[in-house]
Short mmCIF file of C-alpha atoms and ligand atoms in Angstrom, two decimals:
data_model
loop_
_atom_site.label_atom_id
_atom_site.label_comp_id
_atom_site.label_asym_id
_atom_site.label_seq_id
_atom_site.Cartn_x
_atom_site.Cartn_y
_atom_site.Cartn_z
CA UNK A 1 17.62 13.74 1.01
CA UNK A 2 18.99 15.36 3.85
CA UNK A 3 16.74 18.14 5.54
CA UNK A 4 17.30 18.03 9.40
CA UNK A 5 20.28 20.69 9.18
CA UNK A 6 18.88 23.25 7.69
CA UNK A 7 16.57 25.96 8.96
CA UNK A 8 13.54 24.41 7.47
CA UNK A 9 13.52 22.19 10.23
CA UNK A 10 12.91 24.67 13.22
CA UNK A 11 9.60 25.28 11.38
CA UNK A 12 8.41 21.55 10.60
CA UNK A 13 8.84 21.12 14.40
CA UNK A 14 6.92 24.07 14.66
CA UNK A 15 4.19 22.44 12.87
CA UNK A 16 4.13 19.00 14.65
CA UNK A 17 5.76 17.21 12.59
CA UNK A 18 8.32 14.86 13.80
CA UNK A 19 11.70 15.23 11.65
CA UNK A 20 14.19 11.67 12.06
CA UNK A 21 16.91 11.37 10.23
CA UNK A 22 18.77 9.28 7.96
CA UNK A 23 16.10 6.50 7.78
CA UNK A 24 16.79 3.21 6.11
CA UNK A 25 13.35 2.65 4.17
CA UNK A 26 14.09 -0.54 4.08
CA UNK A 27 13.10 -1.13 7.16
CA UNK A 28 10.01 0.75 6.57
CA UNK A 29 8.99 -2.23 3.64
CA UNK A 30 7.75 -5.67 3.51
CA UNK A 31 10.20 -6.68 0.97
CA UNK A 32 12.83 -5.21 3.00
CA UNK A 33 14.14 -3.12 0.13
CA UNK A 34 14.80 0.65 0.01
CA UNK A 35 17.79 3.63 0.50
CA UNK A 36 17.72 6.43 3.20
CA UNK A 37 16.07 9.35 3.47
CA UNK A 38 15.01 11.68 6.07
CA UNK A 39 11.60 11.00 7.33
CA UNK A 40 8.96 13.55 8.32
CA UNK A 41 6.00 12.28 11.07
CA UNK A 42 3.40 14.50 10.48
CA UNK A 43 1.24 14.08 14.00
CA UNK A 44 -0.97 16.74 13.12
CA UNK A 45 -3.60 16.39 10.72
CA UNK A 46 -4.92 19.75 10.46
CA UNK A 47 -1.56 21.40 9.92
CA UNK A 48 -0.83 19.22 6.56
CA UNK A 49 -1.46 21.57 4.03
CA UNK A 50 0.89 24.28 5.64
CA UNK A 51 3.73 21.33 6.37
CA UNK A 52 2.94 21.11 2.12
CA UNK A 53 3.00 24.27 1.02
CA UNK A 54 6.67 25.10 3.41
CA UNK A 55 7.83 21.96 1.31
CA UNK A 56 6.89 23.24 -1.79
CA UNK A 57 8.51 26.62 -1.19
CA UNK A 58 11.74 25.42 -0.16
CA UNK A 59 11.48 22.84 -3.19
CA UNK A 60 11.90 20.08 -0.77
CA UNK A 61 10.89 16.50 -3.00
CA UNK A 62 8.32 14.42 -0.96
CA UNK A 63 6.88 11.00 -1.13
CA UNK A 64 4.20 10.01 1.18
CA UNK A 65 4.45 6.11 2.57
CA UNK A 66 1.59 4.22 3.83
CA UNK A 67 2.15 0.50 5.09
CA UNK A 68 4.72 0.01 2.79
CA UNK A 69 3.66 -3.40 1.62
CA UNK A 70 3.13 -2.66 -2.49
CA UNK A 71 6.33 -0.80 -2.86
CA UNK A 72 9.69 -0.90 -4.19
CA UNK A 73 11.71 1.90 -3.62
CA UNK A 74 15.43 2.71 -5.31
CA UNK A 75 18.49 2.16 -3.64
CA UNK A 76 21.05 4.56 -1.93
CA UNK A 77 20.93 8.03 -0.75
CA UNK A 78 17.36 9.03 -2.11
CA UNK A 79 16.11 12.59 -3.80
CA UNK A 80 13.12 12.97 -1.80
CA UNK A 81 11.75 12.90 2.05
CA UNK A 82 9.59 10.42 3.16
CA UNK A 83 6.51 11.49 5.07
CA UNK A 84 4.60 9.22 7.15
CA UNK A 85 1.28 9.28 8.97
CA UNK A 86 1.81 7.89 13.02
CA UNK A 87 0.83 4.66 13.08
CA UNK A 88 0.44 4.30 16.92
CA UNK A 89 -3.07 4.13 17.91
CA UNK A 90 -5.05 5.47 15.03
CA UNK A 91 -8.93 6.37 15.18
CA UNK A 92 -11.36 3.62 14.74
CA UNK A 93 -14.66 3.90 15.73
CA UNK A 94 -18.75 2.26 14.63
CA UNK A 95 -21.52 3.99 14.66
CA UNK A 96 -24.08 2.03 13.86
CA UNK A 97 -23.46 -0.03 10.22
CA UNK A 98 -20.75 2.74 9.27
CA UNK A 99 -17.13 2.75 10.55
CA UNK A 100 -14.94 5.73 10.83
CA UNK A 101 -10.68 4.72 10.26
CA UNK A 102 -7.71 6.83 9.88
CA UNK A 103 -5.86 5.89 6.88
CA UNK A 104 -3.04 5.05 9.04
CA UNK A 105 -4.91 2.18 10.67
CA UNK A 106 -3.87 -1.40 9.71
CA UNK A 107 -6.50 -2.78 6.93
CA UNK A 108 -6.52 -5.91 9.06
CA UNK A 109 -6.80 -4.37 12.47
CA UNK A 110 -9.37 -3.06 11.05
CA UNK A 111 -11.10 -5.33 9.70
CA UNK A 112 -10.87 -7.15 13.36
CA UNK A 113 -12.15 -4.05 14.37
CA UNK A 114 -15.42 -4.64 12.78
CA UNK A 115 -16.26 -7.73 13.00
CA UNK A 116 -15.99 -7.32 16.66
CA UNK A 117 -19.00 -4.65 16.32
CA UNK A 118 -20.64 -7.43 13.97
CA UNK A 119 -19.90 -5.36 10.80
CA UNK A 120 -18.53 -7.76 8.13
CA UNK A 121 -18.31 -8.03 4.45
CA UNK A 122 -14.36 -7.63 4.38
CA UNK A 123 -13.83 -10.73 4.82
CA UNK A 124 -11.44 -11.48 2.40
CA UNK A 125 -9.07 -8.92 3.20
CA UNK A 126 -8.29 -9.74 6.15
CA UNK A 127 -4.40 -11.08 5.13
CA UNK A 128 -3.80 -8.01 2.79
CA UNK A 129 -1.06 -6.45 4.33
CA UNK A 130 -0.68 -2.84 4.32
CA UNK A 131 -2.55 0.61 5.90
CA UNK A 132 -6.19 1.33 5.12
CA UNK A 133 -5.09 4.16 3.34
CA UNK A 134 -2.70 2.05 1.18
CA UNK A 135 -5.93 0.08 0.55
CA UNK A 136 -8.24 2.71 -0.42
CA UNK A 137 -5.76 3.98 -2.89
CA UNK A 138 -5.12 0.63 -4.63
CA UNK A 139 -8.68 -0.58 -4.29
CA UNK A 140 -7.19 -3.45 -2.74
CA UNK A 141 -8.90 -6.76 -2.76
CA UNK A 142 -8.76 -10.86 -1.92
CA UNK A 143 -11.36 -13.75 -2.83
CA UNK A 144 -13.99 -11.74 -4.58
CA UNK A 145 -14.06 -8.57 -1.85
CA UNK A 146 -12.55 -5.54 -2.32
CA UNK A 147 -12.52 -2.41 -0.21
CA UNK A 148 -13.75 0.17 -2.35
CA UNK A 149 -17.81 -1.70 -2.39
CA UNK A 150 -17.62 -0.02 1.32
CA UNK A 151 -16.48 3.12 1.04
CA UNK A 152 -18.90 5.62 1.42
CA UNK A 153 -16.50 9.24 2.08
CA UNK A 154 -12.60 9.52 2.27
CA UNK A 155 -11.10 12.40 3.99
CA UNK A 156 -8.13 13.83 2.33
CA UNK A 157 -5.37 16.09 1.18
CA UNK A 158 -5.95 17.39 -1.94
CA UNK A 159 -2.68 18.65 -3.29
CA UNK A 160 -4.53 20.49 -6.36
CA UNK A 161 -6.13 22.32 -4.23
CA UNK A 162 -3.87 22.83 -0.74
CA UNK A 163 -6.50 21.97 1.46
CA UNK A 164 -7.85 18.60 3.34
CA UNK A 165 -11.21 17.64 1.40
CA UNK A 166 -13.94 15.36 2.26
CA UNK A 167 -15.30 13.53 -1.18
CA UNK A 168 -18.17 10.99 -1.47
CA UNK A 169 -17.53 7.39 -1.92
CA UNK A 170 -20.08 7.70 -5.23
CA UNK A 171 -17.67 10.29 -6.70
CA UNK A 172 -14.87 7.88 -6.60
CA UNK A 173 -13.90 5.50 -9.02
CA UNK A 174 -12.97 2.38 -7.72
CA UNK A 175 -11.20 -0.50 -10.78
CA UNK A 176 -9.31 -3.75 -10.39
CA UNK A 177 -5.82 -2.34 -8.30
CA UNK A 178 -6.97 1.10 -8.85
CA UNK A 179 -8.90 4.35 -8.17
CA UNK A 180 -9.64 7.65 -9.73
CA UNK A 181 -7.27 9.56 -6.88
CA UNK A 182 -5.24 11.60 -8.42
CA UNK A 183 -1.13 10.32 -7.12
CA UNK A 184 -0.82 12.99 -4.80
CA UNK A 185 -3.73 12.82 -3.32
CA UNK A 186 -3.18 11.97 0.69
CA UNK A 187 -5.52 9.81 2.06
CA UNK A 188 -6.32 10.31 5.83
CA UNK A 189 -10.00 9.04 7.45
CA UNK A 190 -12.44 7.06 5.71
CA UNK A 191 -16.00 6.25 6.61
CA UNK A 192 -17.27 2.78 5.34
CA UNK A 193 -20.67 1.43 5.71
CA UNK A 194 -21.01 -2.39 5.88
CA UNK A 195 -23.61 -5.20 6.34
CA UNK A 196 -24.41 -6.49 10.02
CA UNK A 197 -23.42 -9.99 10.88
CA UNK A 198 -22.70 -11.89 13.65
CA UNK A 199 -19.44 -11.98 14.86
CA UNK A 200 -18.96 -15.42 15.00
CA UNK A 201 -19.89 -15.91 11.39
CA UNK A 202 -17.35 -13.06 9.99
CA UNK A 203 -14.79 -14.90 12.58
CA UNK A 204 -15.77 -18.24 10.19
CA UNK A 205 -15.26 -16.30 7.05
CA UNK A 206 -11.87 -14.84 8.04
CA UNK A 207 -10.73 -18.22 9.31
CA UNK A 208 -11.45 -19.51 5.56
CA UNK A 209 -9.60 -17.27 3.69
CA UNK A 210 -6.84 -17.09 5.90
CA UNK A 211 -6.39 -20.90 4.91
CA UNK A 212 -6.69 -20.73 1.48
CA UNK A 213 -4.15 -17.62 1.94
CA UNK A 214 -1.51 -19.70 3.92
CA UNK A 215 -1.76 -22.95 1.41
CA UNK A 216 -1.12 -20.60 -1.70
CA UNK A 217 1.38 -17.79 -1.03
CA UNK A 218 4.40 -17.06 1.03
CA UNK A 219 3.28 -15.10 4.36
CA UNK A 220 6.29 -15.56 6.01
CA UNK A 221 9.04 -14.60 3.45
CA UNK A 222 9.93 -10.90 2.85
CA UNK A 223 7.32 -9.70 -0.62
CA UNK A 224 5.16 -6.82 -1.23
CA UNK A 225 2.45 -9.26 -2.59
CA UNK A 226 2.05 -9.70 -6.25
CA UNK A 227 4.08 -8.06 -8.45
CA UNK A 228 1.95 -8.09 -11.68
CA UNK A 229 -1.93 -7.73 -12.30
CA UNK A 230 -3.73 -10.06 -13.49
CA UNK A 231 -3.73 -9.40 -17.10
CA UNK A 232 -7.81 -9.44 -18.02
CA UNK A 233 -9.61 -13.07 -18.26
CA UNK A 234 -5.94 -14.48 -17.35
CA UNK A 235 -3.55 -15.22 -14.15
CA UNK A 236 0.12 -13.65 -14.21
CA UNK A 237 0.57 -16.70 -11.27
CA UNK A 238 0.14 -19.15 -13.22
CA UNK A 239 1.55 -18.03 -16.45
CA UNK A 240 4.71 -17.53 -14.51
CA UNK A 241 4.42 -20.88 -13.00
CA UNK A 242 3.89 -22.41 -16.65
CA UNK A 243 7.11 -21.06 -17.91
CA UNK A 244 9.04 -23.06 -14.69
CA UNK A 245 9.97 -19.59 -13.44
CA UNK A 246 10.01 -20.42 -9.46
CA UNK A 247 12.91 -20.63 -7.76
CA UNK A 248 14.41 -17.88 -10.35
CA UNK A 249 16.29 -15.36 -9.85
CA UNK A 250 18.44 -12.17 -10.20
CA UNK A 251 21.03 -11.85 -6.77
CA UNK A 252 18.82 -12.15 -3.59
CA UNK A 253 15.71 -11.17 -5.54
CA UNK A 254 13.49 -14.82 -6.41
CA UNK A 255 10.10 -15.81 -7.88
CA UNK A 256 8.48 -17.51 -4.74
CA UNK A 257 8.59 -21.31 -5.45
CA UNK A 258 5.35 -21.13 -3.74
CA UNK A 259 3.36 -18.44 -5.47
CA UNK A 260 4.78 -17.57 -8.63
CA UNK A 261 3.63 -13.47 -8.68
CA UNK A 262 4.89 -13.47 -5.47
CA UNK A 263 8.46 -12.11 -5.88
CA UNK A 264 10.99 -12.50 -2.80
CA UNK A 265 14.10 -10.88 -1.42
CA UNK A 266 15.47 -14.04 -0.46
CA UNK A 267 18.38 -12.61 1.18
CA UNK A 268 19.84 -8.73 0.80
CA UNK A 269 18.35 -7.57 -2.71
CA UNK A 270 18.73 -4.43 -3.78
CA UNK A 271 15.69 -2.78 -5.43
CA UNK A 272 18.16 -3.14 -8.89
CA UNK A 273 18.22 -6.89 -8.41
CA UNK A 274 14.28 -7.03 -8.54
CA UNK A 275 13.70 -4.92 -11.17
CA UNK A 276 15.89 -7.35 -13.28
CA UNK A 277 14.14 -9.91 -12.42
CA UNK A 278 10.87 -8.10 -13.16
CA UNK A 279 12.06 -7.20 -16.55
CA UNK A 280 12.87 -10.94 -17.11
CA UNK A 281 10.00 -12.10 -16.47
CA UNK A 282 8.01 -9.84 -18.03
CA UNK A 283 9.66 -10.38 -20.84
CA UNK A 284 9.96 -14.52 -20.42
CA UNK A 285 5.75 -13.97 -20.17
CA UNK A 286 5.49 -11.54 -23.47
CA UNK A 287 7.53 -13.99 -25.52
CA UNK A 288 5.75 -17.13 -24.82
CA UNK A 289 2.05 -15.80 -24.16
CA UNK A 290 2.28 -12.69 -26.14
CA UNK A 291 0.75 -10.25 -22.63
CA UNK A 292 2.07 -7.41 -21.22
CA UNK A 293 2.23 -7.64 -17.71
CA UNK A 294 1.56 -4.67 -16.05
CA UNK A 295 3.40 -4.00 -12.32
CA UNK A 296 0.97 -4.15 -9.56
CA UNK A 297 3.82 -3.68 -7.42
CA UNK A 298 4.35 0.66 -7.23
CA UNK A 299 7.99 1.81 -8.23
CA UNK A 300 9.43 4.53 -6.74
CA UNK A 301 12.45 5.75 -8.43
CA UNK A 302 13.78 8.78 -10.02
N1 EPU B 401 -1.50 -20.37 -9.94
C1 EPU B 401 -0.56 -21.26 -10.37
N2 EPU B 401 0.72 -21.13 -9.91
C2 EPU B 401 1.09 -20.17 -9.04
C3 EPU B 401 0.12 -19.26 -8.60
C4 EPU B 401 -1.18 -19.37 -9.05
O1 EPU B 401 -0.86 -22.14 -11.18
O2 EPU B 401 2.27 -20.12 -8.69
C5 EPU B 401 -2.90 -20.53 -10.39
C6 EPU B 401 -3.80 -20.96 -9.23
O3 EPU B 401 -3.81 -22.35 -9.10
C7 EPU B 401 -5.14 -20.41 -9.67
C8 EPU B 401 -4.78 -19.14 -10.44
O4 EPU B 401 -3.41 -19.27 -10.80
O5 EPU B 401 -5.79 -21.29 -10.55
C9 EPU B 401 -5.00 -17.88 -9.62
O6 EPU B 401 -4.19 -17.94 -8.46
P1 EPU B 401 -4.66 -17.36 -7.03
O7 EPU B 401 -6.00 -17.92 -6.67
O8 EPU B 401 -3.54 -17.54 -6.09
O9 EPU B 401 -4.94 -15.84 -7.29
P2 EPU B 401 -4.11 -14.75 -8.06
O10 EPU B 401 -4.93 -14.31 -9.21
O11 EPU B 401 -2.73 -15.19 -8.33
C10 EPU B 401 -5.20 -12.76 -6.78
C11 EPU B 401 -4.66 -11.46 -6.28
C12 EPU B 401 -4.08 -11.66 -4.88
C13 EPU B 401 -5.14 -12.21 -3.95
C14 EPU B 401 -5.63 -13.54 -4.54
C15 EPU B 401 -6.77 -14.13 -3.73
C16 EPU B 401 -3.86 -10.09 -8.12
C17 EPU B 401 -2.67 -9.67 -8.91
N3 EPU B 401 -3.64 -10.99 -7.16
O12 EPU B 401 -4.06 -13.61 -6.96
O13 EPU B 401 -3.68 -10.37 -4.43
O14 EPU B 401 -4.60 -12.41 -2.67
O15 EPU B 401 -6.13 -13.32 -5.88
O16 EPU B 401 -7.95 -13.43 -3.97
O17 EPU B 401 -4.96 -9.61 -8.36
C18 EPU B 401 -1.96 -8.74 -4.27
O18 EPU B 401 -2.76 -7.93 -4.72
O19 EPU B 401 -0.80 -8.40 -3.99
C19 EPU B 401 -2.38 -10.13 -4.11
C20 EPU B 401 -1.55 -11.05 -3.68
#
């Protein structure tokens, strides 16, 4: 969607945010997958929920992207905007056991962050890609951590209400891949309280699971992680593996031949090419073990 001609523009700018146009979103996402869109860079916190409500009067669609590392977005010309926290230099700080980060932050930035204060616990995250905020809205997680155990308040837009709220970590619900925020909530600062440890001993931990991450999945190709969740007692991985599914594909898009819920753009996939081979293979997966895979993965199309 094209907004940077028309008058709305003059008063974004207005409001600090930064309008560019005609951005390919695929260079925006780990699986290097996505149409264009104008994108809006809102650099002002505090002005958010008037930037909302002018895009809400002028019936402008919006979509709000974090890291963009659990997303697959539709091809072409797209109905919406994009808007997009800045990602340059984003507010970390420790006080104490509790550690204040913009949802823009890097999850493993920050979790570098805090181990260099001797605040650990995260662990396991550390090769999640993705923003904090992407994190705190997924409850994302790796080798038995995941970030919600931390969190004790999360700053953020509220767009039932219109205004930026502050709500305690005990009134959120934190699941496997999933949290009680409603969709358009917008995360933007969260304050985490962790254990103390040495440095060197977090440094030990990270250094562990980033092995067991590199011999198991495929860091270096183009993914946005799993695609499925893990159905309950069971592994989508190795279910997919079982049915001889690596190396498959639809065009460009392939199951990893190294992690098989790791799906790949091995080339130029569109975002139709993987969602035929999602549909394959969830189907392949129903037939033989008789579960529904459910996407872990976070569609955005009309
Ligand atoms: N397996 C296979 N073949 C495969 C992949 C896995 O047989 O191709 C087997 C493994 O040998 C193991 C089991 O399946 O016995 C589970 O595999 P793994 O330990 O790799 O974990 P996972 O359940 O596939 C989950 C998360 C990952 C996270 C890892 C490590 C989900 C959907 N996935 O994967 O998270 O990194 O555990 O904790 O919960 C993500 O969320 O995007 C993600 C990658």
């Amino acid at each position: 969607m094209r907004i940077s001609e028309k008058p709305v523009a003059a008063r974004l700018k207005e409001l600090g945010v930064e309008l560019r146009a005609g951005v390919s979103l695929s260079e925006k996402t780990s699986l290097g997958i996505g149409g264009t869109t104008d994108e809006l860079l809102l650099r002002k916190f505090e002005t958010i929920p008037e930037v909302m409500r002018l895009l809400a009067d002028e019936k402008i669609p919006h979509r709000f992207l974090g890291g963009g590392t659990n997303v697959l977005i539709d091809d072409g010309e797209l109905p919406w905007v994009v808007l997009h926290l800045p990602t340059s230099q984003p507010g970390m700080r420790v006080e104490g056991d509790a550690a204040y980060v913009d949802a823009a932050a890097d999850l493993g930035g920050m979790v570098t962050f805090c181990a260099k204060h001797d605040l650990g616990g995260m662990e396991g995250l550390i090769g999640v890609p993705g923003s904090v905020g992407g994190a705190l809205r997924m409850n994302a997680g790796a080798y038995g951590t995941q970030i919600g155990s931390y969190v004790r308040e999360v700053e953020l837009y509220r767009a039932a209400s219109g205004e930026i709220e502050t709500v305690r970590g005990n009134d959120i619900r934190f699941d496997y891949r999933h949290t009680s925020f409603a969709p358009d909530d917008v995360m933007l600062r969260v304050k985490l309280e962790l254990p103390s440890k040495p440095f060197k001993e977090i440094l030990a931990g990270i250094r562990v699971c980033n092995e067991k991450r590199r011999a198991s999945q495929p860091l270096n190709q183009k993914s946005a992680g799993c695609i499925f969740k893990n159905p309950a007692g069971g592994s989508a991985g190795r279910m997919i593996d079982e049915l001889g599914l690596k190396g498959h594909r639809a065009g460009d898009a392939m199951v990893s031949d190294r992690h098989a819920n790791f799906f790949i753009n091995a080339g130029t996939a569109s975002c139709a090419d993987m969602l035929r081979l999602i549909d394959d293979v969830r189907e392949r997966v129903h037939k033989n073990f008789s579960v529904e895979l459910e996407n872990e993965v976070i569609l955005w199309k009309n």
